[in-house]
Short mmCIF file of C-alpha atoms in Angstrom, two decimals:
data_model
loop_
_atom_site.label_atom_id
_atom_site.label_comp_id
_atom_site.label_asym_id
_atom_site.label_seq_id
_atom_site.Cartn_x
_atom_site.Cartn_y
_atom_site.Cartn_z
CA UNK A 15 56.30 36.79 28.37
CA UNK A 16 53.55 34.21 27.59
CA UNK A 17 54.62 30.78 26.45
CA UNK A 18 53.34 29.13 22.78
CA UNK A 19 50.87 26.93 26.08
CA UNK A 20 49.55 30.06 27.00
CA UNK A 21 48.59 31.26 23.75
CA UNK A 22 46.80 27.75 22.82
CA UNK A 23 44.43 28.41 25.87
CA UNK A 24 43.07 25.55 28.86
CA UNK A 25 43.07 22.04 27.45
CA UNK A 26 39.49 22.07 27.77
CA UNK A 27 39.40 24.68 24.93
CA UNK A 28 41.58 23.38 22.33
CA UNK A 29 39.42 24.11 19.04
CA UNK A 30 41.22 20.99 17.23
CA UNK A 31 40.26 18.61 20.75
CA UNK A 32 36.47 19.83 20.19
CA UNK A 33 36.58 18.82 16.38
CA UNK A 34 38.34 15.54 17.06
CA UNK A 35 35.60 14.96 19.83
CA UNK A 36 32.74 16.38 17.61
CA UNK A 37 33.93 14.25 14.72
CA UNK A 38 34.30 10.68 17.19
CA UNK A 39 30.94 12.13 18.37
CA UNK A 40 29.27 12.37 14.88
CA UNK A 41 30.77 9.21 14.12
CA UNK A 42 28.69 7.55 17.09
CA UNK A 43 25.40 8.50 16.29
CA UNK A 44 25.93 7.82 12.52
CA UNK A 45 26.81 4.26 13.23
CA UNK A 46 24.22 3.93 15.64
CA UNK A 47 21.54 5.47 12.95
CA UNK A 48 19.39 2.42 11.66
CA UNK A 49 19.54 1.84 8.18
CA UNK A 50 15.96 2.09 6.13
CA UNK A 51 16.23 -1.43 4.47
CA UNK A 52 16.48 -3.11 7.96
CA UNK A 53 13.75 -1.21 9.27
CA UNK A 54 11.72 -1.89 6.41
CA UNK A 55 11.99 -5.64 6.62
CA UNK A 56 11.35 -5.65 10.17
CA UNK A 57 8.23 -3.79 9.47
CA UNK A 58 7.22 -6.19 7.30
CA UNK A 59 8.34 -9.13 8.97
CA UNK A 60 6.19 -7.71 12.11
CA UNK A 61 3.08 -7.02 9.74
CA UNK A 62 2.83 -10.41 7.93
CA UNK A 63 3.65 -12.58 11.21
CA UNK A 64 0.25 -10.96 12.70
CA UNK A 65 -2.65 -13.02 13.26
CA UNK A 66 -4.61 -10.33 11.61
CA UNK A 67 -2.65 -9.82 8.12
CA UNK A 68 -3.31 -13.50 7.89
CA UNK A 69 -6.46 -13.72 8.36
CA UNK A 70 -7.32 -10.77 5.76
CA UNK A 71 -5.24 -12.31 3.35
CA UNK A 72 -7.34 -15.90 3.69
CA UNK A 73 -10.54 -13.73 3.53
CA UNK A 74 -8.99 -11.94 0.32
CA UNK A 75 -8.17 -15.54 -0.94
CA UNK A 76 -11.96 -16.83 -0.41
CA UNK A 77 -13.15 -14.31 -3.25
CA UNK A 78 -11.68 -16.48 -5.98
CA UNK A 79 -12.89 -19.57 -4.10
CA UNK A 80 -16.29 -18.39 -3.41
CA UNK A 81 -17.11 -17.36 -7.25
CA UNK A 82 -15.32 -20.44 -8.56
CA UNK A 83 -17.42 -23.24 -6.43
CA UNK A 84 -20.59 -21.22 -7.14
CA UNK A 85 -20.33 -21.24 -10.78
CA UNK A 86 -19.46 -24.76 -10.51
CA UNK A 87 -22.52 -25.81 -8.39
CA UNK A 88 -24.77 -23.88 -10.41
CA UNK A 89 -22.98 -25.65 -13.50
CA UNK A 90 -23.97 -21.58 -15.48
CA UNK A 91 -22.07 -18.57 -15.68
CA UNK A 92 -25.47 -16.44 -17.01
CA UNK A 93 -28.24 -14.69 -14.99
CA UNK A 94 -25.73 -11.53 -15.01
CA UNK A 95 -23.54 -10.34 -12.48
CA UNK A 96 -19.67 -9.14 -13.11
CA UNK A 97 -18.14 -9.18 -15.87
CA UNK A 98 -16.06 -11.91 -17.58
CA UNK A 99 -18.42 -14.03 -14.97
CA UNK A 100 -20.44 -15.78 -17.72
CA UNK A 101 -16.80 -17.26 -19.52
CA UNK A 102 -15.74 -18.99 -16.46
CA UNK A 103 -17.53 -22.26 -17.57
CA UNK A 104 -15.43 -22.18 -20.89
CA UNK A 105 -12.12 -20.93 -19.08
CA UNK A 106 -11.50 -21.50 -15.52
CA UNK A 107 -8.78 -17.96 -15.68
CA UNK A 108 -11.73 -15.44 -16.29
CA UNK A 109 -12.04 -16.46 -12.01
CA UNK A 110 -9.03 -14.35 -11.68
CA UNK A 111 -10.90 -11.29 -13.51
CA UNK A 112 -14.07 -11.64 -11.98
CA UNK A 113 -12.41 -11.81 -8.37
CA UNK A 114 -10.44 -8.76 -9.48
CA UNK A 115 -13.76 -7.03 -10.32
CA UNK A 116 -15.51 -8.15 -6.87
CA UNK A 117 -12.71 -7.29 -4.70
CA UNK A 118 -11.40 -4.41 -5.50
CA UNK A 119 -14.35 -1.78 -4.59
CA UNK A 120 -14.88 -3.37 -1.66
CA UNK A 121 -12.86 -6.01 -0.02
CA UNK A 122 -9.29 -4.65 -0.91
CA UNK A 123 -10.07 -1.52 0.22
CA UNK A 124 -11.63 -2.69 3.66
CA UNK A 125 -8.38 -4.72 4.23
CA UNK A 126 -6.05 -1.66 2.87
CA UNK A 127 -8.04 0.34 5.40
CA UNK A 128 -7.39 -1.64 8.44
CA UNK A 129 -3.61 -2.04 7.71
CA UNK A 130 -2.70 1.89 7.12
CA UNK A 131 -5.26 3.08 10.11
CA UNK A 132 -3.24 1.49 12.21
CA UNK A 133 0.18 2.20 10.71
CA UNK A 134 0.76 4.83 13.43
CA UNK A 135 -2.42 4.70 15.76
CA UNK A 136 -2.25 0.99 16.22
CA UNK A 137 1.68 1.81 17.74
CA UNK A 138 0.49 5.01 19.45
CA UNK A 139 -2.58 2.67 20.89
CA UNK A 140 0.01 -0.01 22.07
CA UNK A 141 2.41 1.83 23.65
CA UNK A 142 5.42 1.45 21.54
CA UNK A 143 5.13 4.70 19.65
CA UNK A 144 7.55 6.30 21.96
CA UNK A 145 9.59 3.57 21.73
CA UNK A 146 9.88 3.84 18.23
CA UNK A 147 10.87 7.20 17.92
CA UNK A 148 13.55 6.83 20.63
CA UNK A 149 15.77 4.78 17.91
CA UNK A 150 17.59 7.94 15.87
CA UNK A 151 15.67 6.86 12.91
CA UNK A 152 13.64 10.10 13.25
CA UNK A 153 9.68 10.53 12.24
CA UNK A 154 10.02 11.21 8.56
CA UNK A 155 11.81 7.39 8.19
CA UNK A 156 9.49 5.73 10.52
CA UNK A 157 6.19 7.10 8.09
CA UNK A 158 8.27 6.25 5.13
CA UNK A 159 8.60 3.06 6.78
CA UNK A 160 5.52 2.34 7.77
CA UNK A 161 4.15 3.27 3.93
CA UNK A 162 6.22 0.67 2.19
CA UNK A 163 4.81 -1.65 5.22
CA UNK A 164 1.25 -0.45 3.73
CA UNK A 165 2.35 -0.84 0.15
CA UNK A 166 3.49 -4.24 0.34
CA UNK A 167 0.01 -5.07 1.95
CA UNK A 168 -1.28 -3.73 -1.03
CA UNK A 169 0.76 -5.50 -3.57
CA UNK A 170 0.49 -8.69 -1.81
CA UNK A 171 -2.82 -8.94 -1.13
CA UNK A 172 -3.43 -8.44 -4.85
CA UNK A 173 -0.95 -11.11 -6.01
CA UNK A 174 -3.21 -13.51 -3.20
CA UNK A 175 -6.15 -12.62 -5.60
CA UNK A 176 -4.22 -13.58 -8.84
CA UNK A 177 -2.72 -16.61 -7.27
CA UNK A 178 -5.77 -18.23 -5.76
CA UNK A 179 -7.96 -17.42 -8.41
CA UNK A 180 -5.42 -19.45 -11.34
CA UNK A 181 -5.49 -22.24 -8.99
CA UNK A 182 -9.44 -22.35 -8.03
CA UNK A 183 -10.19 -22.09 -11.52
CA UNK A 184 -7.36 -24.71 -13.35
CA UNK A 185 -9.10 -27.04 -10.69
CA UNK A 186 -12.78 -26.54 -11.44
CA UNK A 187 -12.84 -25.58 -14.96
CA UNK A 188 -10.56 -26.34 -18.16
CA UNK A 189 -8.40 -23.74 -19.10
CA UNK A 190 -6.69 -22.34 -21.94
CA UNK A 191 -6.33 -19.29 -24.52
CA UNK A 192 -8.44 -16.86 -23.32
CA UNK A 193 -10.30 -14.33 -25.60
CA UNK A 194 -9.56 -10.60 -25.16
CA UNK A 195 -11.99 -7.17 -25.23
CA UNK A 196 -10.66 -6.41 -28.57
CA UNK A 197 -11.17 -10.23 -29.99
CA UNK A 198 -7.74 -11.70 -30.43
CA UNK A 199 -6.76 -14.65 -28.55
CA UNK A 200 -3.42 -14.98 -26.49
CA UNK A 201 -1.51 -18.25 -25.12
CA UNK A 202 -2.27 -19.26 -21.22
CA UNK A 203 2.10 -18.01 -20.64
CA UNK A 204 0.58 -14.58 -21.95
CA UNK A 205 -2.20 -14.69 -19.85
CA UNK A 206 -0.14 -14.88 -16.12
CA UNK A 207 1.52 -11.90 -17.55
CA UNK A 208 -1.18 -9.76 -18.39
CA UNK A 209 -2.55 -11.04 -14.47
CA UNK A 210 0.70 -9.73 -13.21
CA UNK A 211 0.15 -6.21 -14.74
CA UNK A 212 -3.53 -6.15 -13.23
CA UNK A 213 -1.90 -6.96 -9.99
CA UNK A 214 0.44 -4.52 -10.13
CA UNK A 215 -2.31 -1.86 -11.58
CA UNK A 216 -4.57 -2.61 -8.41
CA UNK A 217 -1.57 -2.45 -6.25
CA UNK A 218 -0.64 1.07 -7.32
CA UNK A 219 -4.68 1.80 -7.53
CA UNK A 220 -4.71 1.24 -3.64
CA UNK A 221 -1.21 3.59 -2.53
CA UNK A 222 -3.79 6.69 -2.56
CA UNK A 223 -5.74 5.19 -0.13
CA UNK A 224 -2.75 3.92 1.67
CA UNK A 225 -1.46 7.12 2.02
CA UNK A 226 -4.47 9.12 3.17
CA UNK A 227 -5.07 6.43 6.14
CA UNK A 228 -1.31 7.11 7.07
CA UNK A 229 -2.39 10.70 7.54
CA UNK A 230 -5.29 10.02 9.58
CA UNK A 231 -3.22 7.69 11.55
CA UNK A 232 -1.48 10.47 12.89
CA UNK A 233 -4.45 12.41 13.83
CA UNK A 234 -5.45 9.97 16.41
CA UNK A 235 -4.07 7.12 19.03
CA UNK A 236 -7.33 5.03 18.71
CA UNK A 237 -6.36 2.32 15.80
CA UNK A 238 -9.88 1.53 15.18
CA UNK A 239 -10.87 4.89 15.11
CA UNK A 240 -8.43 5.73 12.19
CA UNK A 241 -9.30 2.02 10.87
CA UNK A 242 -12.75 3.00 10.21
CA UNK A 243 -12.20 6.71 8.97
CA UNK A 244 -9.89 5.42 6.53
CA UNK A 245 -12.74 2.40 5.27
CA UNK A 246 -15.62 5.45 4.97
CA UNK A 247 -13.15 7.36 2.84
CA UNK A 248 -13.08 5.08 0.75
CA UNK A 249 -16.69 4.22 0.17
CA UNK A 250 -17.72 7.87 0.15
CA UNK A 251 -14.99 8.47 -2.78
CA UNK A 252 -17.27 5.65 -4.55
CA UNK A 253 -20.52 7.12 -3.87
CA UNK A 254 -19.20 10.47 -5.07
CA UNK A 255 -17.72 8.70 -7.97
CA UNK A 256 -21.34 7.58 -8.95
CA UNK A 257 -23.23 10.97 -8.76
CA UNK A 258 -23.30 12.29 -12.19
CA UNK A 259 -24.02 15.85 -10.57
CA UNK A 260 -20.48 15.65 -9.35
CA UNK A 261 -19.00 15.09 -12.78
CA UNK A 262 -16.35 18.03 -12.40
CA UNK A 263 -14.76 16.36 -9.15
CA UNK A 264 -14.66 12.54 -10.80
CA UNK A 265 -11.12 13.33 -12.29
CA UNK A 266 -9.55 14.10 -8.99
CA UNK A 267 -10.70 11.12 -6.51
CA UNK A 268 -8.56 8.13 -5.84
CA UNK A 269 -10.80 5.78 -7.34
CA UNK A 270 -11.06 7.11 -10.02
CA UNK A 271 -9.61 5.00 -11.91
CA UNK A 272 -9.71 1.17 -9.95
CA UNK A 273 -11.53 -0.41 -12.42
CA UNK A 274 -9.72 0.33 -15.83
CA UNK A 275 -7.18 -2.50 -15.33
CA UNK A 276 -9.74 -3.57 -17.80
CA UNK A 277 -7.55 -2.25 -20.73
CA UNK A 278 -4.59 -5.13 -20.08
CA UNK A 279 -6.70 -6.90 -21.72
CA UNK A 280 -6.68 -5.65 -24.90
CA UNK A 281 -4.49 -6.21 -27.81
CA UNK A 282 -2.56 -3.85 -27.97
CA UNK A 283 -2.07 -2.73 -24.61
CA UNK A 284 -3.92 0.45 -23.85
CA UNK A 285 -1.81 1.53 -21.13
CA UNK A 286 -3.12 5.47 -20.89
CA UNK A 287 -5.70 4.10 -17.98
CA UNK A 288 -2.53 2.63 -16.20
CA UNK A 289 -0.08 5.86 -16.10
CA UNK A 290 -3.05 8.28 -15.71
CA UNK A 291 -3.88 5.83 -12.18
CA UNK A 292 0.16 6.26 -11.44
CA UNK A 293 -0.04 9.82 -12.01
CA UNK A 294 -3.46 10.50 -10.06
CA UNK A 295 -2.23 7.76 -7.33
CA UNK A 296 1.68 9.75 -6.92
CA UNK A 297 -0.01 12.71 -6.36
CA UNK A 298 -2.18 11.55 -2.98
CA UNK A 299 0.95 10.25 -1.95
CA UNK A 300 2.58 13.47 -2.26
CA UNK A 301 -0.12 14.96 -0.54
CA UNK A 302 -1.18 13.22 2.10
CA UNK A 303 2.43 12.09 2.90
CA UNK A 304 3.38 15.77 3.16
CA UNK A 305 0.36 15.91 5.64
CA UNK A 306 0.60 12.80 7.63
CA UNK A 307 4.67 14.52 8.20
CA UNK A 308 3.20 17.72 9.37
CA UNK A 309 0.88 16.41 11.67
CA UNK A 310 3.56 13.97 12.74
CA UNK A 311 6.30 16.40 13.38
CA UNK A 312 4.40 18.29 15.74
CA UNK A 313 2.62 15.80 17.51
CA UNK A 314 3.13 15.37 20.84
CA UNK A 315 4.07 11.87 21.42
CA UNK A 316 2.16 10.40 24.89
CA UNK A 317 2.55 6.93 24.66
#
């Protein structure tokens, strides 16, 4: 007769010992799986302590500084130029609006451009992209990791605008109620507010091209290579924004829409420019992010 031993089978196969192991097992790699908040501030922490963020962000913060001392040295805000620029004599916050206007065709997107080209080239170029992906975070984290990284480039880089330019222009010129599109008047506590909303309006205005560098990030391991792909994007969108013959595909670009933070400054609110930039902005993130994690799950990772 065979014993009640005999019927469980070799220790080595004892179904409940391999779900005990599997489930100490399990248990291991969970607690060894990095959370996204800590990666996320280490990612930023390692993006803001570079030599290079720094330095875009000061060149971002000249714009204010720049437009303010010229208008002060010429003592006249005429002779044309962008608008809201001839009101800075009367009110030193139109610098903030002007800066806005300057900076965000063409220097916020150069900066934007050199911070998501090298979200995954610039570690693939170094070395450490291997490293990275060693860590059981897995890809799909360390792009959604390295977006947010992009994003809050974006978002500060904007606020440096608003910032500098309140300060630059309470120092050069008085400052006070300032005069809206539609005519009415609102208190200086108003305007900061309204400033905050354009902030976050270019912020979200620049995600779109945030996420299409992240995609072409992954198509290369030379960071300046996917720096520079992601800047041309950018100004070709413009130039094709500009041709009237290419009225039908205006709708759909990313930039669209950069320059109608305009409307905050109106009384009321129009806020149809600001959820129709959301809307168009959400949807190159959806598609570029589903591209930049198709490339990137297939990729073969070298260095």
């Amino acid at each position: 007769m065979s014993s009640s031993d005999d019927r469980r089978g070799p220790p080595g196969d004892d179904p409940r010992g391999d779900r005990r192991g599997a489930r100490v097992e399990t248990g291991v790699v969970q607690a060894r799986r990095p959370r996204l908040a800590p990666l996320v501030w280490s990612e930023i922490t390692v993006l803001f302590r570079r030599r290079r963020t720094l330095a875009m962000l000061a060149a971002v913060a000249l714009i204010p500084i720049l437009i303010a001392v010229a208008i002060r040295l010429s003592s006249s805000g005429g002779g044309g130029g962008p608008a809201f620029l001839g009101q800075i004599t009367d009110n030193g916050l139109f610098v903030v609006v002007t800066a806005m206007v300057v900076a965000t065709p063409l220097f916020l997107p150069l900066t934007i451009g050199v911070v998501a080209g090298d979200t995954i080239a610039g570690e693939a170029g170094h070395g450490t992209l291997r490293y990275l992906l060693i860590a059981p975070a897995g890809r799909a984290k360390l792009l959604l990791v390295k977006f947010i990284g992009a994003a809050t480039f974006c978002a500060v880089a904007a606020l440096t605008v608003i910032v500098v330019g309140i300060a630059i222009g309470a120092l050069l010129f008085p400052i006070g109620p300032i005069t809206l599109l539609s005519g009415g008047t609102i208190p200086v506590s108003e305007t900061v507010g309204r400033f905050l909303a354009i902030g976050a309006y270019v912020a979200i205005s620049l995600l779109g091209l945030s996420a299409v560098g992240l995609f072409i990030s992954t198509l290369t391991d030379v960071p300046v290579g996917a720096m520079a792909a992601t800047v041309t994007v950018s100004v070709a969108a413009q130039i094709l924004g500009q041709l009237p013959q290419l009225s039908w595909l205006h709708p759909w670009l990313f930039t669209e829409h950069w320059l109608g933070f305009a409307d905050i400054l109106r009384d009321p609110i129009s806020w149809q420019s600001f959820g129709d930039n959301a809307l168009l902005q959400a949807g190159y993130v959806a598609v570029f992010g589903a591209l930049a994690y198709g490339r990137f799950l297939t990729k073969d990772i070298l260095s």
